[in-house]
Amino acid sequence: MTFRSTLPREVTVSTVPLLAQLIGDKNIVVHSYAASAIEKIMIIKLPNFPALTAVEVAPCFEVMLKNIFSSFSVEGSNENEYLMKLLMRSVSLMKKELPPPLVESLIGALTGKLSEICKNPSKPHFNHYVFETFSCLIRGTCIGSPEKIAGFEAVLFPAFQDILQKDVTEFIPYVFQVLSLMLELQNSPIPNQYMALFPFLLSPQLWERPGSIPPLTRLIQAYIEKNPNGVKDSITSILGIFQKLIASRSNDHFGFYLLNTMIEHLDKAVLQSFLKSVFSLLFQRMQSSKTTKFMKNFIVFMSLFAGKIGAQALIETIDSIQAGLFGMVVEKIFIAELQKISGETERKITAVGVTKILTEGPAMLNENYVHLWAGLLNALVHMFEEGVDTSTPQDEHFIEIEDTPGYTTAFNQLVFATKRPLDPFAGAVANPRLHLAESLKKASVRFPGKLQPLIQQGVKEPAVSKLQEYLKSANITSLS
């Protein structure tokens, strides 16, 4: 049992102002232990109440900050990770309670510290906490107030450009994460300084570094999302990056992230001439190196394509590569692998896309593919009602560590800069089961006499009963 968690709450709270004073002590041991003590108090978990609140910290917060930066000047504590971790934790606790002048002062002081450590990055934990603190300040200040981002950009852009120009490799992945956070919080149109940086981000040499791939992918996604018109002339370069990523077992999911963002935010007319080549690359990769991860991402991508561009467009694009190929995709990919899709957002995307294929793709009801219709509906209902299939082919357990999705050299995720998952069908589809029922009803009106016989002859229990439940919940009595 941790001793501090057994002390009465009022005792631990009463020690904070005293410890805040000790942070200013010139003795390294004293101010390090004082900083560590406050930081540990801040993360104590009590059953019904936080161990420390922003209101309780506020009276001594400015003293604590002054003493933290004062102790940074003590020889041997210039990069004291206990002090910096406390700064990060206290900024996280205070969040929107921080007055604007104090935020401005903090950003300036932190940027000065960043300039110092750029000369010789030697303390990884200290460096990480510096960028976490930047991220926490940006998120706490600018969420709901995007106009405040300009103040951060004015200070951080020169420092970040210096890091990129000097190629400080230890900091570049952090810079990309913080830039992504600021860009994602922007309202359109985005400032010119971002677009001036964009061509550099597409440089092939940047994508050769494993540690840069995760944050750089996210940053390019943010550009596509926030300024689709501004990036459309660079589609060829972005797809070149996609081609490189998709060829790697360890990085193929990042290629899909780029592809999905383009499908979601760019006009079909911009993408039209590239779509056949994209699918050809994906099928080639599937034939040469099929993995569970790749197949799951491929299904989500095709589902998003069906949901955003259209089911018929998906069928026609795939069949343009080889006549009848879409039938093989339905049988060997969708029906065979649908149960392996995991993640709430990914499963919703898949459900919406498969529903579109079943109900809005006339080709699925013609003589070439109609025999697959009931099987695909069975698979979708099964995905709704059963748990995720986590089985993996035996040979996939022997991938080298560098080929595993979670392994990336020199990349550390910033917790306070983490990207929040976005639902591409938010607002359009609330409940995928009801969406299936309503879509089946509309399709039965468009194709009278087609769906009911297919369901009766091809859909099996318990899927039939579940389907009736969905229809009943949507107040639909029968299908035509």
Tab-separated table of C-alpha atoms in Angstrom:
chain	number	residue	atom	x	y	z
A	1	MET	CA	0.000	0.000	0.000
A	2	THR	CA	1.292	3.489	-0.882
A	3	PHE	CA	1.737	5.497	2.329
A	4	ARG	CA	0.453	8.780	0.884
A	5	SER	CA	-2.900	7.179	-0.006
A	6	THR	CA	-3.519	6.297	3.668
A	7	LEU	CA	-3.118	9.874	4.935
A	8	PRO	CA	-6.283	11.902	5.521
A	9	ARG	CA	-7.056	14.097	2.522
A	10	GLU	CA	-6.884	17.328	4.517
A	11	VAL	CA	-3.350	16.440	5.589
A	12	THR	CA	-2.057	15.935	2.047
A	13	VAL	CA	-3.792	19.092	0.801
A	14	SER	CA	-2.302	21.161	3.633
A	15	THR	CA	1.239	20.098	2.667
A	16	VAL	CA	1.034	21.466	-0.884
A	17	PRO	CA	1.753	25.173	-0.101
A	18	LEU	CA	4.705	24.121	2.083
A	19	LEU	CA	6.076	21.844	-0.624
A	20	ALA	CA	5.585	24.604	-3.220
A	21	GLN	CA	7.936	26.786	-1.163
A	22	LEU	CA	10.518	23.984	-0.936
A	23	ILE	CA	10.610	23.723	-4.729
A	24	GLY	CA	12.562	26.983	-4.635
A	25	ASP	CA	15.260	25.515	-2.397
A	26	LYS	CA	18.736	25.617	-3.972
A	27	ASN	CA	19.479	22.057	-2.897
A	28	ILE	CA	18.776	19.671	-5.809
A	29	VAL	CA	17.646	16.842	-3.530
A	30	VAL	CA	15.208	19.081	-1.656
A	31	HIS	CA	13.507	20.699	-4.664
A	32	SER	CA	13.425	17.403	-6.586
A	33	TYR	CA	11.700	15.567	-3.730
A	34	ALA	CA	9.319	18.476	-3.155
A	35	ALA	CA	8.318	18.496	-6.839
A	36	SER	CA	7.911	14.728	-6.890
A	37	ALA	CA	5.777	14.825	-3.726
A	38	ILE	CA	3.295	17.359	-5.139
A	39	GLU	CA	3.138	15.504	-8.465
A	40	LYS	CA	2.372	12.243	-6.658
A	41	ILE	CA	-0.304	13.912	-4.522
A	42	MET	CA	-1.976	15.177	-7.704
A	43	ILE	CA	-2.427	11.642	-9.033
A	44	ILE	CA	-3.725	10.007	-5.838
A	45	LYS	CA	-7.019	8.307	-6.600
A	46	LEU	CA	-9.694	8.556	-3.907
A	47	PRO	CA	-13.099	6.796	-4.137
A	48	ASN	CA	-15.403	9.818	-4.393
A	49	PHE	CA	-13.225	12.915	-4.652
A	50	PRO	CA	-9.971	13.976	-6.316
A	51	ALA	CA	-6.978	14.162	-4.007
A	52	LEU	CA	-6.308	17.723	-5.131
A	53	THR	CA	-8.453	20.203	-7.041
A	54	ALA	CA	-7.586	23.247	-9.126
A	55	VAL	CA	-9.252	25.476	-6.523
A	56	GLU	CA	-6.939	24.114	-3.819
A	57	VAL	CA	-3.817	24.508	-5.957
A	58	ALA	CA	-4.665	27.995	-7.276
A	59	PRO	CA	-3.479	30.016	-4.217
A	60	CYS	CA	0.054	28.608	-4.444
A	61	PHE	CA	0.189	27.940	-8.192
A	62	GLU	CA	2.107	31.064	-9.222
A	63	VAL	CA	4.607	30.570	-6.406
A	64	MET	CA	5.074	26.990	-7.518
A	65	LEU	CA	5.680	28.050	-11.131
A	66	LYS	CA	8.139	30.748	-10.098
A	67	ASN	CA	10.065	28.262	-7.982
A	68	ILE	CA	10.076	25.598	-10.704
A	69	PHE	CA	11.724	27.954	-13.200
A	70	SER	CA	14.010	29.324	-10.507
A	71	SER	CA	15.257	25.816	-9.729
A	72	PHE	CA	15.856	25.170	-13.432
A	73	SER	CA	18.675	27.708	-13.115
A	74	VAL	CA	20.399	25.701	-10.365
A	75	GLU	CA	23.434	23.873	-11.711
A	76	GLY	CA	22.524	20.214	-12.177
A	77	SER	CA	18.778	20.920	-12.384
A	78	ASN	CA	18.688	22.609	-15.779
A	79	GLU	CA	16.814	19.574	-17.109
A	80	ASN	CA	15.316	18.222	-13.904
A	81	GLU	CA	12.584	15.822	-14.963
A	82	TYR	CA	10.837	15.941	-11.563
A	83	LEU	CA	10.323	19.677	-11.933
A	84	MET	CA	9.133	19.396	-15.510
A	85	LYS	CA	6.793	16.514	-14.709
A	86	LEU	CA	5.227	18.613	-11.939
A	87	LEU	CA	4.823	21.513	-14.358
A	88	MET	CA	3.055	19.223	-16.822
A	89	ARG	CA	0.811	17.725	-14.139
A	90	SER	CA	-0.110	21.072	-12.584
A	91	VAL	CA	-0.979	22.617	-15.970
A	92	SER	CA	-3.169	19.577	-16.642
A	93	LEU	CA	-4.912	20.039	-13.299
A	94	MET	CA	-5.498	23.771	-13.734
A	95	LYS	CA	-6.585	23.606	-17.416
A	96	LYS	CA	-9.002	26.455	-18.168
A	97	GLU	CA	-8.409	27.984	-14.714
A	98	LEU	CA	-5.137	29.432	-16.001
A	99	PRO	CA	-5.460	33.195	-16.688
A	100	PRO	CA	-4.387	34.236	-20.228
A	101	PRO	CA	-1.367	36.316	-19.067
A	102	LEU	CA	-0.028	33.308	-17.168
A	103	VAL	CA	-0.516	31.038	-20.191
A	104	GLU	CA	1.383	33.536	-22.335
A	105	SER	CA	4.186	33.723	-19.788
A	106	LEU	CA	4.356	29.934	-19.527
A	107	ILE	CA	4.552	29.432	-23.285
A	108	GLY	CA	7.360	31.973	-23.537
A	109	ALA	CA	9.336	30.378	-20.697
A	110	LEU	CA	8.820	26.867	-22.080
A	111	THR	CA	9.867	27.950	-25.570
A	112	GLY	CA	13.051	29.394	-24.097
A	113	LYS	CA	13.701	26.092	-22.346
A	114	LEU	CA	13.042	24.257	-25.614
A	115	SER	CA	15.658	26.393	-27.373
A	116	GLU	CA	18.181	25.431	-24.693
A	117	ILE	CA	17.637	21.697	-24.848
A	118	CYS	CA	17.657	21.705	-28.683
A	119	LYS	CA	21.393	22.302	-28.545
A	120	ASN	CA	22.027	18.950	-26.896
A	121	PRO	CA	18.946	16.768	-26.249
A	122	SER	CA	20.177	14.470	-23.490
A	123	LYS	CA	17.237	13.858	-21.133
A	124	PRO	CA	14.442	11.939	-22.937
A	125	HIS	CA	11.945	12.106	-20.069
A	126	PHE	CA	12.492	15.825	-19.555
A	127	ASN	CA	12.080	16.457	-23.283
A	128	HIS	CA	8.876	14.441	-23.367
A	129	TYR	CA	7.348	16.389	-20.477
A	130	VAL	CA	8.196	19.686	-22.203
A	131	PHE	CA	6.139	18.730	-25.268
A	132	GLU	CA	3.368	17.238	-23.113
A	133	THR	CA	3.104	20.586	-21.323
A	134	PHE	CA	2.875	22.456	-24.630
A	135	SER	CA	0.111	20.081	-25.732
A	136	CYS	CA	-1.774	20.403	-22.469
A	137	LEU	CA	-1.675	24.211	-22.628
A	138	ILE	CA	-2.901	24.216	-26.234
A	139	ARG	CA	-5.708	21.741	-25.621
A	140	GLY	CA	-6.829	23.360	-22.373
A	141	THR	CA	-6.801	26.882	-23.817
A	142	CYS	CA	-8.000	26.414	-27.394
A	143	ILE	CA	-10.710	23.753	-27.326
A	144	GLY	CA	-13.875	25.768	-27.839
A	145	SER	CA	-11.790	28.902	-28.474
A	146	PRO	CA	-9.892	28.276	-31.737
A	147	GLU	CA	-9.118	31.983	-32.089
A	148	LYS	CA	-6.580	31.577	-29.280
A	149	ILE	CA	-4.413	29.214	-31.332
A	150	ALA	CA	-2.786	32.172	-33.105
A	151	GLY	CA	-1.015	33.138	-29.884
A	152	PHE	CA	0.583	29.701	-29.625
A	153	GLU	CA	1.488	29.645	-33.315
A	154	ALA	CA	3.260	32.999	-33.114
A	155	VAL	CA	5.619	31.638	-30.450
A	156	LEU	CA	5.930	27.990	-31.464
A	157	PHE	CA	6.288	28.190	-35.242
A	158	PRO	CA	9.725	29.876	-35.183
A	159	ALA	CA	10.961	27.347	-32.607
A	160	PHE	CA	9.560	24.410	-34.564
A	161	GLN	CA	10.972	25.666	-37.863
A	162	ASP	CA	14.368	25.895	-36.182
A	163	ILE	CA	14.068	22.267	-35.036
A	164	LEU	CA	13.107	21.127	-38.535
A	165	GLN	CA	15.857	23.128	-40.232
A	166	LYS	CA	18.508	21.841	-37.835
A	167	ASP	CA	17.059	18.326	-38.149
A	168	VAL	CA	16.907	17.690	-34.402
A	169	THR	CA	15.733	14.108	-34.902
A	170	GLU	CA	14.826	13.541	-31.247
A	171	PHE	CA	12.265	16.365	-31.372
A	172	ILE	CA	10.831	16.118	-34.887
A	173	PRO	CA	8.161	13.495	-34.036
A	174	TYR	CA	7.055	15.698	-31.124
A	175	VAL	CA	6.888	18.773	-33.368
A	176	PHE	CA	4.652	16.914	-35.822
A	177	GLN	CA	2.297	15.904	-33.007
A	178	VAL	CA	1.948	19.427	-31.637
A	179	LEU	CA	1.487	20.863	-35.148
A	180	SER	CA	-1.245	18.250	-35.740
A	181	LEU	CA	-3.001	19.258	-32.549
A	182	MET	CA	-2.959	22.960	-33.476
A	183	LEU	CA	-4.075	22.289	-37.041
A	184	GLU	CA	-6.927	20.003	-35.953
A	185	LEU	CA	-8.218	22.748	-33.662
A	186	GLN	CA	-8.142	25.341	-36.465
A	187	ASN	CA	-11.149	26.782	-38.198
A	188	SER	CA	-10.824	27.011	-41.985
A	189	PRO	CA	-9.123	28.709	-43.748
A	190	ILE	CA	-5.883	27.647	-42.136
A	191	PRO	CA	-3.002	30.161	-41.828
A	192	ASN	CA	-0.496	30.431	-44.693
A	193	GLN	CA	2.402	29.291	-42.523
A	194	TYR	CA	0.970	25.767	-42.470
A	195	MET	CA	0.691	25.606	-46.244
A	196	ALA	CA	4.248	26.939	-46.610
A	197	LEU	CA	5.408	23.941	-44.589
A	198	PHE	CA	3.319	21.382	-46.513
A	199	PRO	CA	5.714	20.602	-49.419
A	200	PHE	CA	8.495	19.862	-46.924
A	201	LEU	CA	6.268	17.319	-45.162
A	202	LEU	CA	5.957	15.328	-48.390
A	203	SER	CA	9.748	14.962	-48.713
A	204	PRO	CA	10.586	11.250	-49.205
A	205	GLN	CA	13.513	11.399	-46.767
A	206	LEU	CA	11.184	12.309	-43.883
A	207	TRP	CA	9.153	9.164	-44.495
A	208	GLU	CA	12.283	6.997	-44.291
A	209	ARG	CA	12.407	7.505	-40.518
A	210	PRO	CA	10.183	5.023	-38.659
A	211	GLY	CA	9.681	7.411	-35.751
A	212	SER	CA	8.277	10.127	-38.015
A	213	ILE	CA	5.694	8.002	-39.804
A	214	PRO	CA	2.914	7.936	-37.130
A	215	PRO	CA	2.872	11.694	-36.340
A	216	LEU	CA	3.568	12.703	-39.947
A	217	THR	CA	0.639	10.605	-41.172
A	218	ARG	CA	-1.638	12.309	-38.681
A	219	LEU	CA	-0.342	15.732	-39.742
A	220	ILE	CA	-1.009	15.060	-43.446
A	221	GLN	CA	-4.494	13.838	-42.484
A	222	ALA	CA	-5.084	17.153	-40.704
A	223	TYR	CA	-4.059	19.082	-43.832
A	224	ILE	CA	-6.459	17.042	-45.988
A	225	GLU	CA	-9.293	17.504	-43.492
A	226	LYS	CA	-8.804	21.227	-42.923
A	227	ASN	CA	-7.803	22.356	-46.427
A	228	PRO	CA	-8.875	19.818	-49.066
A	229	ASN	CA	-8.687	22.390	-51.864
A	230	GLY	CA	-5.183	23.361	-50.826
A	231	VAL	CA	-3.817	19.819	-51.017
A	232	LYS	CA	-5.587	18.527	-54.128
A	233	ASP	CA	-2.667	19.495	-56.383
A	234	SER	CA	-0.437	17.265	-54.222
A	235	ILE	CA	-2.576	14.120	-54.521
A	236	THR	CA	0.052	12.360	-56.636
A	237	SER	CA	2.700	12.938	-53.950
A	238	ILE	CA	0.364	11.810	-51.160
A	239	LEU	CA	-0.539	8.662	-53.072
A	240	GLY	CA	3.176	8.017	-53.588
A	241	ILE	CA	3.547	8.031	-49.802
A	242	PHE	CA	0.501	5.761	-49.540
A	243	GLN	CA	2.126	3.314	-51.972
A	244	LYS	CA	5.297	3.213	-49.872
A	245	LEU	CA	3.388	2.682	-46.619
A	246	ILE	CA	1.036	0.056	-47.976
A	247	ALA	CA	3.981	-2.100	-49.066
A	248	SER	CA	5.141	-2.424	-45.447
A	249	ARG	CA	3.574	-4.907	-43.045
A	250	SER	CA	4.418	-2.608	-40.133
A	251	ASN	CA	3.188	0.647	-41.711
A	252	ASP	CA	0.319	-0.384	-43.999
A	253	HIS	CA	-2.303	0.877	-41.531
A	254	PHE	CA	-0.850	4.391	-41.844
A	255	GLY	CA	-1.328	4.132	-45.606
A	256	PHE	CA	-4.974	3.279	-45.003
A	257	TYR	CA	-5.324	6.276	-42.640
A	258	LEU	CA	-4.226	8.588	-45.465
A	259	LEU	CA	-6.481	6.853	-47.953
A	260	ASN	CA	-9.521	6.983	-45.669
A	261	THR	CA	-9.018	10.696	-45.016
A	262	MET	CA	-8.851	11.390	-48.759
A	263	ILE	CA	-12.042	9.388	-49.345
A	264	GLU	CA	-13.811	11.284	-46.585
A	265	HIS	CA	-12.741	14.844	-47.432
A	266	LEU	CA	-11.812	15.079	-51.115
A	267	ASP	CA	-14.291	15.274	-53.977
A	268	LYS	CA	-14.739	12.116	-55.999
A	269	ALA	CA	-13.798	14.097	-59.120
A	270	VAL	CA	-10.362	14.798	-57.618
A	271	LEU	CA	-9.797	11.107	-56.859
A	272	GLN	CA	-11.537	9.512	-59.840
A	273	SER	CA	-8.496	9.055	-62.074
A	274	PHE	CA	-6.504	7.420	-59.252
A	275	LEU	CA	-9.061	4.967	-57.855
A	276	LYS	CA	-8.394	2.031	-60.163
A	277	SER	CA	-4.653	2.251	-59.503
A	278	VAL	CA	-5.244	2.444	-55.737
A	279	PHE	CA	-7.350	-0.718	-55.733
A	280	SER	CA	-4.857	-2.498	-57.977
A	281	LEU	CA	-2.078	-1.713	-55.470
A	282	LEU	CA	-4.196	-3.008	-52.614
A	283	PHE	CA	-5.014	-6.271	-54.379
A	284	GLN	CA	-1.341	-6.752	-55.273
A	285	ARG	CA	-0.333	-6.261	-51.653
A	286	MET	CA	-3.054	-8.674	-50.503
A	287	GLN	CA	-1.764	-11.349	-52.870
A	288	SER	CA	1.882	-10.902	-51.888
A	289	SER	CA	1.520	-10.457	-48.124
A	290	LYS	CA	-1.918	-11.006	-46.622
A	291	THR	CA	-2.198	-10.284	-42.900
A	292	THR	CA	-5.168	-9.970	-40.550
A	293	LYS	CA	-4.356	-6.308	-39.928
A	294	PHE	CA	-4.257	-5.547	-43.631
A	295	MET	CA	-7.572	-7.319	-44.288
A	296	LYS	CA	-9.331	-5.469	-41.468
A	297	ASN	CA	-8.078	-2.120	-42.768
A	298	PHE	CA	-9.021	-3.066	-46.328
A	299	ILE	CA	-12.598	-3.861	-45.274
A	300	VAL	CA	-12.931	-0.585	-43.366
A	301	PHE	CA	-11.577	1.347	-46.362
A	302	MET	CA	-14.001	-0.293	-48.814
A	303	SER	CA	-16.875	0.271	-46.375
A	304	LEU	CA	-15.983	3.950	-46.033
A	305	PHE	CA	-15.758	4.171	-49.833
A	306	ALA	CA	-19.255	2.655	-50.154
A	307	GLY	CA	-20.596	4.954	-47.449
A	308	LYS	CA	-19.096	8.186	-48.787
A	309	ILE	CA	-18.779	7.720	-52.556
A	310	GLY	CA	-21.373	5.011	-53.122
A	311	ALA	CA	-21.817	1.254	-53.226
A	312	GLN	CA	-22.317	1.152	-56.986
A	313	ALA	CA	-19.139	3.203	-57.509
A	314	LEU	CA	-17.250	0.686	-55.352
A	315	ILE	CA	-18.577	-2.261	-57.350
A	316	GLU	CA	-17.832	-0.623	-60.704
A	317	THR	CA	-14.311	0.453	-59.680
A	318	ILE	CA	-13.363	-3.056	-58.523
A	319	ASP	CA	-14.963	-4.719	-61.542
A	320	SER	CA	-13.054	-2.353	-63.856
A	321	ILE	CA	-9.874	-4.155	-62.772
A	322	GLN	CA	-11.303	-7.564	-63.646
A	323	ALA	CA	-14.842	-8.577	-64.579
A	324	GLY	CA	-16.564	-10.296	-61.645
A	325	LEU	CA	-13.831	-9.366	-59.171
A	326	PHE	CA	-16.291	-7.754	-56.778
A	327	GLY	CA	-17.981	-11.111	-56.257
A	328	MET	CA	-14.678	-12.549	-55.040
A	329	VAL	CA	-14.259	-9.522	-52.750
A	330	VAL	CA	-17.655	-10.123	-51.164
A	331	GLU	CA	-17.107	-13.860	-50.721
A	332	LYS	CA	-13.419	-14.001	-49.772
A	333	ILE	CA	-13.032	-10.707	-47.918
A	334	PHE	CA	-16.304	-9.303	-46.592
A	335	ILE	CA	-18.114	-12.535	-45.685
A	336	ALA	CA	-14.946	-14.339	-44.588
A	337	GLU	CA	-13.328	-11.559	-42.536
A	338	LEU	CA	-16.145	-9.270	-41.341
A	339	GLN	CA	-16.223	-10.775	-37.863
A	340	LYS	CA	-12.612	-9.704	-37.235
A	341	ILE	CA	-13.341	-5.987	-37.399
A	342	SER	CA	-12.671	-4.406	-33.996
A	343	GLY	CA	-13.084	-0.907	-32.614
A	344	GLU	CA	-16.410	0.896	-32.167
A	345	THR	CA	-15.832	3.415	-34.963
A	346	GLU	CA	-14.386	0.815	-37.354
A	347	ARG	CA	-17.353	-1.520	-36.791
A	348	LYS	CA	-19.805	1.317	-37.398
A	349	ILE	CA	-18.044	2.312	-40.643
A	350	THR	CA	-18.134	-1.316	-41.755
A	351	ALA	CA	-21.805	-1.697	-40.870
A	352	VAL	CA	-22.775	1.447	-42.789
A	353	GLY	CA	-20.707	0.432	-45.825
A	354	VAL	CA	-22.000	-3.137	-45.969
A	355	THR	CA	-25.560	-1.857	-45.560
A	356	LYS	CA	-24.986	0.442	-48.548
A	357	ILE	CA	-23.650	-2.479	-50.595
A	358	LEU	CA	-26.710	-4.587	-49.705
A	359	THR	CA	-29.321	-1.898	-50.324
A	360	GLU	CA	-27.917	0.754	-52.683
A	361	GLY	CA	-25.828	-1.247	-55.118
A	362	PRO	CA	-28.144	-2.530	-57.874
A	363	ALA	CA	-25.362	-4.823	-59.092
A	364	MET	CA	-25.700	-6.870	-55.885
A	365	LEU	CA	-29.163	-7.894	-57.013
A	366	ASN	CA	-28.292	-8.818	-60.600
A	367	GLU	CA	-27.637	-12.353	-61.737
A	368	ASN	CA	-23.865	-12.126	-61.171
A	369	TYR	CA	-23.906	-11.297	-57.471
A	370	VAL	CA	-27.395	-11.992	-56.136
A	371	HIS	CA	-26.285	-15.384	-54.799
A	372	LEU	CA	-23.961	-13.557	-52.379
A	373	TRP	CA	-26.575	-11.150	-51.034
A	374	ALA	CA	-27.981	-13.303	-48.229
A	375	GLY	CA	-24.522	-14.454	-47.149
A	376	LEU	CA	-23.366	-10.859	-46.789
A	377	LEU	CA	-26.472	-9.968	-44.768
A	378	ASN	CA	-25.833	-13.004	-42.550
A	379	ALA	CA	-22.259	-11.838	-41.962
A	380	LEU	CA	-23.390	-8.320	-41.053
A	381	VAL	CA	-25.956	-9.514	-38.510
A	382	HIS	CA	-23.365	-11.906	-37.107
A	383	MET	CA	-20.948	-8.980	-36.697
A	384	PHE	CA	-23.628	-7.023	-34.832
A	385	GLU	CA	-24.458	-9.815	-32.423
A	386	GLU	CA	-21.252	-11.778	-31.841
A	387	GLY	CA	-17.933	-10.790	-30.306
A	388	VAL	CA	-14.860	-9.925	-32.333
A	389	ASP	CA	-13.009	-12.877	-33.852
A	390	THR	CA	-9.455	-12.422	-32.573
A	391	SER	CA	-7.980	-15.530	-34.160
A	392	THR	CA	-4.815	-14.999	-36.206
A	393	PRO	CA	-3.219	-17.275	-38.817
A	394	GLN	CA	-0.398	-19.239	-37.212
A	395	ASP	CA	2.370	-17.811	-39.387
A	396	GLU	CA	1.511	-14.247	-38.292
A	397	HIS	CA	2.835	-15.002	-34.790
A	398	PHE	CA	6.357	-15.114	-36.163
A	399	ILE	CA	6.605	-11.574	-37.510
A	400	GLU	CA	9.807	-9.833	-36.448
A	401	ILE	CA	9.424	-7.089	-33.834
A	402	GLU	CA	10.110	-4.336	-36.396
A	403	ASP	CA	7.117	-5.596	-38.369
A	404	THR	CA	4.609	-5.377	-35.537
A	405	PRO	CA	2.069	-2.497	-35.649
A	406	GLY	CA	2.963	-1.054	-32.251
A	407	TYR	CA	6.718	-0.932	-32.730
A	408	THR	CA	8.180	2.311	-34.060
A	409	THR	CA	11.687	3.510	-33.392
A	410	ALA	CA	12.086	6.935	-31.730
A	411	PHE	CA	8.371	7.685	-31.490
A	412	ASN	CA	6.644	8.450	-28.198
A	413	GLN	CA	2.977	9.357	-28.199
A	414	LEU	CA	2.106	12.594	-26.424
A	415	VAL	CA	-0.855	11.816	-24.171
A	416	PHE	CA	-2.152	15.396	-24.200
A	417	ALA	CA	-1.865	15.593	-28.001
A	418	THR	CA	-3.697	12.332	-28.695
A	419	LYS	CA	-6.111	12.508	-31.600
A	420	ARG	CA	-9.715	11.931	-30.639
A	421	PRO	CA	-11.420	9.270	-32.802
A	422	LEU	CA	-13.855	10.790	-35.279
A	423	ASP	CA	-17.006	9.140	-36.590
A	424	PRO	CA	-17.357	9.882	-40.329
A	425	PHE	CA	-21.077	9.070	-40.136
A	426	ALA	CA	-21.867	11.060	-36.984
A	427	GLY	CA	-25.201	12.785	-37.432
A	428	ALA	CA	-26.137	10.629	-40.415
A	429	VAL	CA	-26.299	7.232	-38.719
A	430	ALA	CA	-26.984	6.966	-35.000
A	431	ASN	CA	-27.755	3.257	-34.705
A	432	PRO	CA	-26.285	0.897	-37.352
A	433	ARG	CA	-28.909	-1.792	-36.667
A	434	LEU	CA	-31.795	0.626	-37.205
A	435	HIS	CA	-29.981	2.017	-40.224
A	436	LEU	CA	-29.881	-1.500	-41.706
A	437	ALA	CA	-33.605	-1.991	-41.076
A	438	GLU	CA	-34.560	1.362	-42.589
A	439	SER	CA	-32.276	0.812	-45.579
A	440	LEU	CA	-33.739	-2.644	-46.216
A	441	LYS	CA	-37.222	-1.116	-46.225
A	442	LYS	CA	-36.204	1.544	-48.751
A	443	ALA	CA	-34.521	-1.073	-50.926
A	444	SER	CA	-37.605	-3.304	-50.825
A	445	VAL	CA	-39.603	-0.390	-52.264
A	446	ARG	CA	-36.982	0.261	-54.970
A	447	PHE	CA	-36.730	-3.433	-55.848
A	448	PRO	CA	-40.183	-4.859	-55.115
A	449	GLY	CA	-40.374	-8.604	-54.658
A	450	LYS	CA	-36.604	-9.048	-54.557
A	451	LEU	CA	-35.477	-8.885	-50.916
A	452	GLN	CA	-38.051	-10.949	-49.020
A	453	PRO	CA	-37.431	-14.171	-51.016
A	454	LEU	CA	-33.650	-13.722	-50.607
A	455	ILE	CA	-34.046	-13.377	-46.847
A	456	GLN	CA	-36.413	-16.355	-46.577
A	457	GLN	CA	-34.201	-18.632	-48.663
A	458	GLY	CA	-30.704	-17.550	-47.638
A	459	VAL	CA	-30.635	-15.895	-44.211
A	460	LYS	CA	-30.257	-18.369	-41.357
A	461	GLU	CA	-31.209	-18.408	-37.696
A	462	PRO	CA	-30.455	-16.676	-35.400
A	463	ALA	CA	-29.902	-13.918	-37.983
A	464	VAL	CA	-33.549	-14.061	-39.108
A	465	SER	CA	-34.845	-13.430	-35.577
A	466	LYS	CA	-32.349	-10.632	-35.007
A	467	LEU	CA	-33.350	-9.036	-38.302
A	468	GLN	CA	-36.984	-9.097	-37.204
A	469	GLU	CA	-35.946	-7.347	-33.980
A	470	TYR	CA	-34.204	-4.599	-35.956
A	471	LEU	CA	-37.267	-4.110	-38.165
A	472	LYS	CA	-39.575	-3.994	-35.152
A	473	SER	CA	-37.353	-1.420	-33.420
A	474	ALA	CA	-37.571	0.735	-36.562
A	475	ASN	CA	-41.383	0.352	-36.597
A	476	ILE	CA	-41.245	-1.592	-39.862
A	477	THR	CA	-43.800	-4.378	-40.091
A	478	SER	CA	-42.659	-6.047	-43.302
A	479	LEU	CA	-40.522	-5.800	-46.431
A	480	SER	CA	-41.932	-5.761	-49.922
